[in-house]
XYZ file of C-alpha atoms in Angstrom:
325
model
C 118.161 155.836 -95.504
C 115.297 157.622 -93.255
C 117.525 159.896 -90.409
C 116.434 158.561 -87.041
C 115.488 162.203 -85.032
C 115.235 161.723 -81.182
C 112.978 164.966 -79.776
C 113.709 166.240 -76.265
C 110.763 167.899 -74.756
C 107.158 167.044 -75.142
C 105.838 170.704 -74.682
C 104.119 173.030 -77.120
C 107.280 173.353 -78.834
C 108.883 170.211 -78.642
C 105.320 168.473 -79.574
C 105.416 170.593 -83.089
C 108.723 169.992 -83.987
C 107.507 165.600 -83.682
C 104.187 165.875 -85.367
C 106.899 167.644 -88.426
C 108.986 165.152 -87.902
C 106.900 162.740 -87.886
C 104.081 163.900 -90.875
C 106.186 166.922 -93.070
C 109.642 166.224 -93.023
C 111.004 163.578 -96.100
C 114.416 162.061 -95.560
C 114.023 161.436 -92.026
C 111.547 160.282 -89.592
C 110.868 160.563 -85.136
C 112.621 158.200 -83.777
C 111.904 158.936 -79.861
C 110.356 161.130 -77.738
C 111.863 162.279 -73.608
C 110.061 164.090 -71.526
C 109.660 163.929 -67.576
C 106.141 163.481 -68.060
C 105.412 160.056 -69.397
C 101.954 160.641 -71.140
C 102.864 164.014 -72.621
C 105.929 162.121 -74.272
C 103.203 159.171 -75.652
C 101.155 162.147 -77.240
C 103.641 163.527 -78.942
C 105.657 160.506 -80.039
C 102.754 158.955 -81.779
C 103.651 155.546 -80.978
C 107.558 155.865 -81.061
C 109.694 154.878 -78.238
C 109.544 156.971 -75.245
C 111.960 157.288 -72.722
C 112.315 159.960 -69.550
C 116.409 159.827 -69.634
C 117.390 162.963 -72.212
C 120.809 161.347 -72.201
C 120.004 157.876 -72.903
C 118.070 159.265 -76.023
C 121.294 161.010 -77.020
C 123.315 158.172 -76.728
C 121.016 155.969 -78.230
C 121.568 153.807 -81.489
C 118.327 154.595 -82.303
C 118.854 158.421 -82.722
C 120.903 160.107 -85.522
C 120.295 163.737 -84.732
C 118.477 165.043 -82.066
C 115.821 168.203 -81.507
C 116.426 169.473 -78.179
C 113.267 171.704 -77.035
C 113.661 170.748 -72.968
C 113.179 174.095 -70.708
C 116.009 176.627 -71.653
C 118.289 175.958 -68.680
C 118.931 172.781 -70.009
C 119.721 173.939 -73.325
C 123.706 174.313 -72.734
C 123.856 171.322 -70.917
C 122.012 168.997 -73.474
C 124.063 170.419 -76.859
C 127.304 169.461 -74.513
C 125.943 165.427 -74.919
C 125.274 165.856 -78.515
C 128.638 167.269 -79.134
C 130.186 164.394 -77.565
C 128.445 161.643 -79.228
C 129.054 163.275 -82.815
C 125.212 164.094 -83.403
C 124.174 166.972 -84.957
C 121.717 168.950 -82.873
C 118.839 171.468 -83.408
C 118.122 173.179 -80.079
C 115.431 175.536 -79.682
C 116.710 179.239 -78.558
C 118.290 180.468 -76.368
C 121.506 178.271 -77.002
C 122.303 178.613 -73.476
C 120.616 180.894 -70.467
C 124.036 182.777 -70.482
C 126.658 183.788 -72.774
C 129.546 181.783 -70.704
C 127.674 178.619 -71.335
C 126.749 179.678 -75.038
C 131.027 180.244 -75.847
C 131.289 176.543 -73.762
C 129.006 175.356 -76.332
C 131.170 177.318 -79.565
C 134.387 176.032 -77.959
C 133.156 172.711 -77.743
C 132.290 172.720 -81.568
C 134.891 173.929 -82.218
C 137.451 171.239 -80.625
C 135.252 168.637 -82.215
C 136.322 170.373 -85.385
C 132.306 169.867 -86.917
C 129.641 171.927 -87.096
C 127.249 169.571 -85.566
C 124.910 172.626 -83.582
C 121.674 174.925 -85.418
C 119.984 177.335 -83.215
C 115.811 177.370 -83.627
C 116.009 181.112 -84.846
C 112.788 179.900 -86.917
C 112.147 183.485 -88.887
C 115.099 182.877 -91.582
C 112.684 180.534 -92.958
C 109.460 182.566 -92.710
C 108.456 183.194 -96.313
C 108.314 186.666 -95.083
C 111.525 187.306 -94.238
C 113.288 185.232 -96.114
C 111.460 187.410 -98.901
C 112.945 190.597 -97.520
C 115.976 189.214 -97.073
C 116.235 188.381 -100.923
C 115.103 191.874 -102.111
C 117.144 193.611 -99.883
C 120.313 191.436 -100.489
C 118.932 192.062 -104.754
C 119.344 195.819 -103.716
C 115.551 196.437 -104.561
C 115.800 199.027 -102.041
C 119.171 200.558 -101.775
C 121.264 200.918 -98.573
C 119.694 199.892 -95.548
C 118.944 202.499 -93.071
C 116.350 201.601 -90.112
C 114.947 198.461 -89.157
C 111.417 198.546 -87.422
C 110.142 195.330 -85.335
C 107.637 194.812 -83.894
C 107.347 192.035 -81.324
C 103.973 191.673 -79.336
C 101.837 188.410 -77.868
C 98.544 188.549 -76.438
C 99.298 187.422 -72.879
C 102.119 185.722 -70.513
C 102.297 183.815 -67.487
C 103.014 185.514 -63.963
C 106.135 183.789 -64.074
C 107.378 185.593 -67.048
C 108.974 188.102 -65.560
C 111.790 190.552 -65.154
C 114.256 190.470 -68.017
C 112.510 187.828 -69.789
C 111.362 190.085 -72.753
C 114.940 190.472 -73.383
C 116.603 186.988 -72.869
C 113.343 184.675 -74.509
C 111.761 187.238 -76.811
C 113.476 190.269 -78.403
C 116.558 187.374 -78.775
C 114.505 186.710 -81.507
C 114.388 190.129 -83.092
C 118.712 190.329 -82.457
C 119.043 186.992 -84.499
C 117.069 188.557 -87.436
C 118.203 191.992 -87.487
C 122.079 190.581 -87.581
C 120.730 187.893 -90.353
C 118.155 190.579 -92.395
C 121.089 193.281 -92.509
C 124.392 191.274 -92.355
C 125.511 194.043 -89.308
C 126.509 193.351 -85.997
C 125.320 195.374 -83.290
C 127.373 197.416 -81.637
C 125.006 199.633 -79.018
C 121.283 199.608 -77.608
C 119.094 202.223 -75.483
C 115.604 200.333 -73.563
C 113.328 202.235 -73.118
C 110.916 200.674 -70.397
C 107.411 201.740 -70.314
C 104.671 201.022 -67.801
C 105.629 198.481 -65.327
C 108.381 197.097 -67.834
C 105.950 196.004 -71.004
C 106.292 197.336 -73.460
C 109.852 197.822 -74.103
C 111.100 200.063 -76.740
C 114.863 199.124 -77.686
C 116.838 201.119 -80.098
C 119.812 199.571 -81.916
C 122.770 200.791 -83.870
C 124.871 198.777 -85.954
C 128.298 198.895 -87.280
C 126.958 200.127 -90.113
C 125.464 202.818 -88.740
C 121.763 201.476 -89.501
C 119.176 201.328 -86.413
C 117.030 198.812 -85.263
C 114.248 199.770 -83.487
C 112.019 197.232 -81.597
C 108.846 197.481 -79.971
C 108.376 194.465 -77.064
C 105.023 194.211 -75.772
C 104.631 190.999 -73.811
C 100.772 191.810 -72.779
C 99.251 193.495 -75.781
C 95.964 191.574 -75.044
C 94.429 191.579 -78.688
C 97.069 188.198 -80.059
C 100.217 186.891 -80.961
C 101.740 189.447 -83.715
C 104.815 189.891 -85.125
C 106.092 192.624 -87.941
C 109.101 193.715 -89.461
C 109.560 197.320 -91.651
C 113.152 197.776 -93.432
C 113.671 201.184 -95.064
C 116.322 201.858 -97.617
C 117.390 204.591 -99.573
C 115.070 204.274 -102.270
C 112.129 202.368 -100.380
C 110.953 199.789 -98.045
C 110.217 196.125 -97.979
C 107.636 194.837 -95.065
C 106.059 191.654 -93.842
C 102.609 190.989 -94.288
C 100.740 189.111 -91.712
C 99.913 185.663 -93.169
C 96.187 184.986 -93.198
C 94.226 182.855 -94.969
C 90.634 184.885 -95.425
C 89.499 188.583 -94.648
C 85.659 188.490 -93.338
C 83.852 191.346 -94.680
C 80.444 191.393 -92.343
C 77.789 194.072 -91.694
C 79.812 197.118 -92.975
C 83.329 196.146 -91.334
C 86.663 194.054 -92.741
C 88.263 191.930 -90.145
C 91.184 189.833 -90.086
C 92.106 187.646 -87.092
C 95.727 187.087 -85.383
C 96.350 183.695 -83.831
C 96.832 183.526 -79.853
C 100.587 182.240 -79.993
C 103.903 181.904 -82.164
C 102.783 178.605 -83.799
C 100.289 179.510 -86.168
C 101.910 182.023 -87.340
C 105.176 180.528 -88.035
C 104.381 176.919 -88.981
C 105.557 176.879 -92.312
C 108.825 178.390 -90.957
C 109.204 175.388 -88.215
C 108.707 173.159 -91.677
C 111.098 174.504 -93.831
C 113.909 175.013 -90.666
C 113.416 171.630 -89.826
C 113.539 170.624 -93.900
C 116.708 172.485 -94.377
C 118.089 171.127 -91.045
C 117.561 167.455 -92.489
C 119.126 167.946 -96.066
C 122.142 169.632 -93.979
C 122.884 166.748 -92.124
C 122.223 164.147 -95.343
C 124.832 166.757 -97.561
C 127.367 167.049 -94.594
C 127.447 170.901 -95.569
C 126.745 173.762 -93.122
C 122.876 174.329 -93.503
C 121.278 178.213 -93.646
C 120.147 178.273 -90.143
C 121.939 179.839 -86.821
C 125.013 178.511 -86.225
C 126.221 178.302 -82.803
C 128.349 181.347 -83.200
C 124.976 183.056 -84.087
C 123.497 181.012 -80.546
C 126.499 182.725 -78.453
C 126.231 186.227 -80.071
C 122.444 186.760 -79.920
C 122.636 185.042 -75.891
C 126.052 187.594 -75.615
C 123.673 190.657 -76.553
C 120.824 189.809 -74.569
C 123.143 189.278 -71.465
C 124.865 193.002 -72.341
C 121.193 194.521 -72.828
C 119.982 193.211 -69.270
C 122.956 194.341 -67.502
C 122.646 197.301 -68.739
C 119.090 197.809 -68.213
C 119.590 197.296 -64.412
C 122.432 199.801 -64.286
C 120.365 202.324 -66.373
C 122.711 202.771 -69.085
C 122.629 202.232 -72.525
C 124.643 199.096 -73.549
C 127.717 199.127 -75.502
C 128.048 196.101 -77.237
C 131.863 194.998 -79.372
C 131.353 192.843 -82.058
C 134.390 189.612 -81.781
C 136.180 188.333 -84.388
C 134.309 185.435 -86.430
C 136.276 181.454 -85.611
C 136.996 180.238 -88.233
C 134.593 177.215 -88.275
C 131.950 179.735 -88.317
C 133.301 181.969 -91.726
């Protein structure tokens, strides 16, 4: 039987994750779309039922599992309800806006006794990375010994400000440098440049590797994301996915796309592919857990804090639950 998903947030996110659902994803199929804004939900349900009431879709008989992609302060909130009624639940990151209501979230899971909760940490299923991952887990390269990032989008909106490179970006690069090298973090220096973009943040882990990660929120030229890992014996790097290299007048040019979706699509595919066998097997699926959710939220929070005291951030890795090992 087809699992019934229920999508929460109609936005650019939450309108890719039903058109998948709804045109790339066998063994289940959108169920319902909520949104507060009626005709944005229409769009992207596609002729589904639509309904403004996030809870009453989580409650619903006709949802099985739910997608939550609402604006991030709801994320903790939302989880909570899908927890309660038994559902498993993909939210988009963060898991929560702070690491108290990310380890409300763990705790929760972990009465309930189920791993019910993935975190949208999309890049484990980039071909890319995953790629990397495999060769460097192979030993293709040796031992680890720095990880470069590189993290930078054309252009945001005024309201993206303050530690918001930290807390809805660079999250991203702490989820896969703790996935990529299996190494929790366990300091960071920022280095702030300009009026605060770019950011240059230097990790170490307890492992004695460093991640290095350049943030640059307003690079003007488009949406681009790398990753560099150097062992003892070589490297392994992403290469930008493109389909065609024009070669006019005397010059090669390539193109970058103007946001995250492009460029990840087949990742948003796959996570939401693996998600839906995960559920259907009953077995733990290769995504972020919410352990992975509370950690990456945990760091961020540490990062910021110390940012505004001008320090560097010491950061002590916690003991794994045991529904997480």
């Amino acid at each position: 039987m087809s699992l019934a998903v229920g999508v929460i947030g109609a936005g650019v996110m939450g309108s890719e994750h039903a058109r998948i659902l709804r045109e790339a994803t066998p063994g289940a199929h959108l169920s319902g779309v909520c949104d507060a804004d009626v005709a944005r939900a229409r769009q992207a349900a596609g002729g589904v039922w639509v309904t403004t009431d996030a809870l009453e879709l989580i409650r619903s008989d006709r949802t099985d599992a739910v997608v939550i992609a609402a604006p991030d302060i709801t994320h903790a909130s939302l989880v909570l309800a899908c927890i309660e009624q038994g559902k498993p639940v993909l939210c988009e990151k963060p898991l929560a806006t702070t690491a108290a209501e990310a380890r409300g979230v763990v705790e929760a899971e972990i009465k309930a006794s189920r791993r019910l909760v993935q975190v949208g940490y999309m890049r484990r299923f980039d071909p890319a990375y995953a790629e990397m991952k495999r060769l460097k887990d192979e030993g293709a390269i040796g031992s680890p010994l720095i990880l470069h990032n590189v993290h930078r989008n054309p252009v945001v909106p005024t309201w993206f400000a303050g530690p918001m490179s930290v807390t809805n970006a660079f999250v991203h690069e702490i989820d896969a440098s703790r996935w990529l090298l299996g190494s929790e973090m366990v300091s960071a220096h920022v280095r702030s440049l300009g009026a605060g973009d770019p950011l240059l943040i230097t990790m170490e882990t307890d492992r004695g590797e460093v991640v290095s990660t350049e943030v640059f929120m307003n690079c003007g030229y488009g949406y681009h994301v790398h990753a560099e890992l150097v062992g003892q014996k070589g490297t392994l790097q992403t290469i930008t996915p493109r389909l065609v290299t024009e070669n006019l007048s005397g010059f090669s040019r390539g193109t970058y796309p103007d946001n995250w979706i492009p460029r990840f699509r087949n990742a948003y595919i796959a996570q939401l592919d693996q998600w839906v066998k995960s559920i259907r097997s009953q077995l733990p699926g290769e995504g972020a857990s919410a352990w992975d959710g509370y950690l990456t939220t945990k760091i961020a929070d540490e990062i910021v804090a110390a940012m505004a005291n001008g320090v560097d951030a010491k950061l002590v890795p916690e003991a794994v639950p045991a529904l997480y090992r």
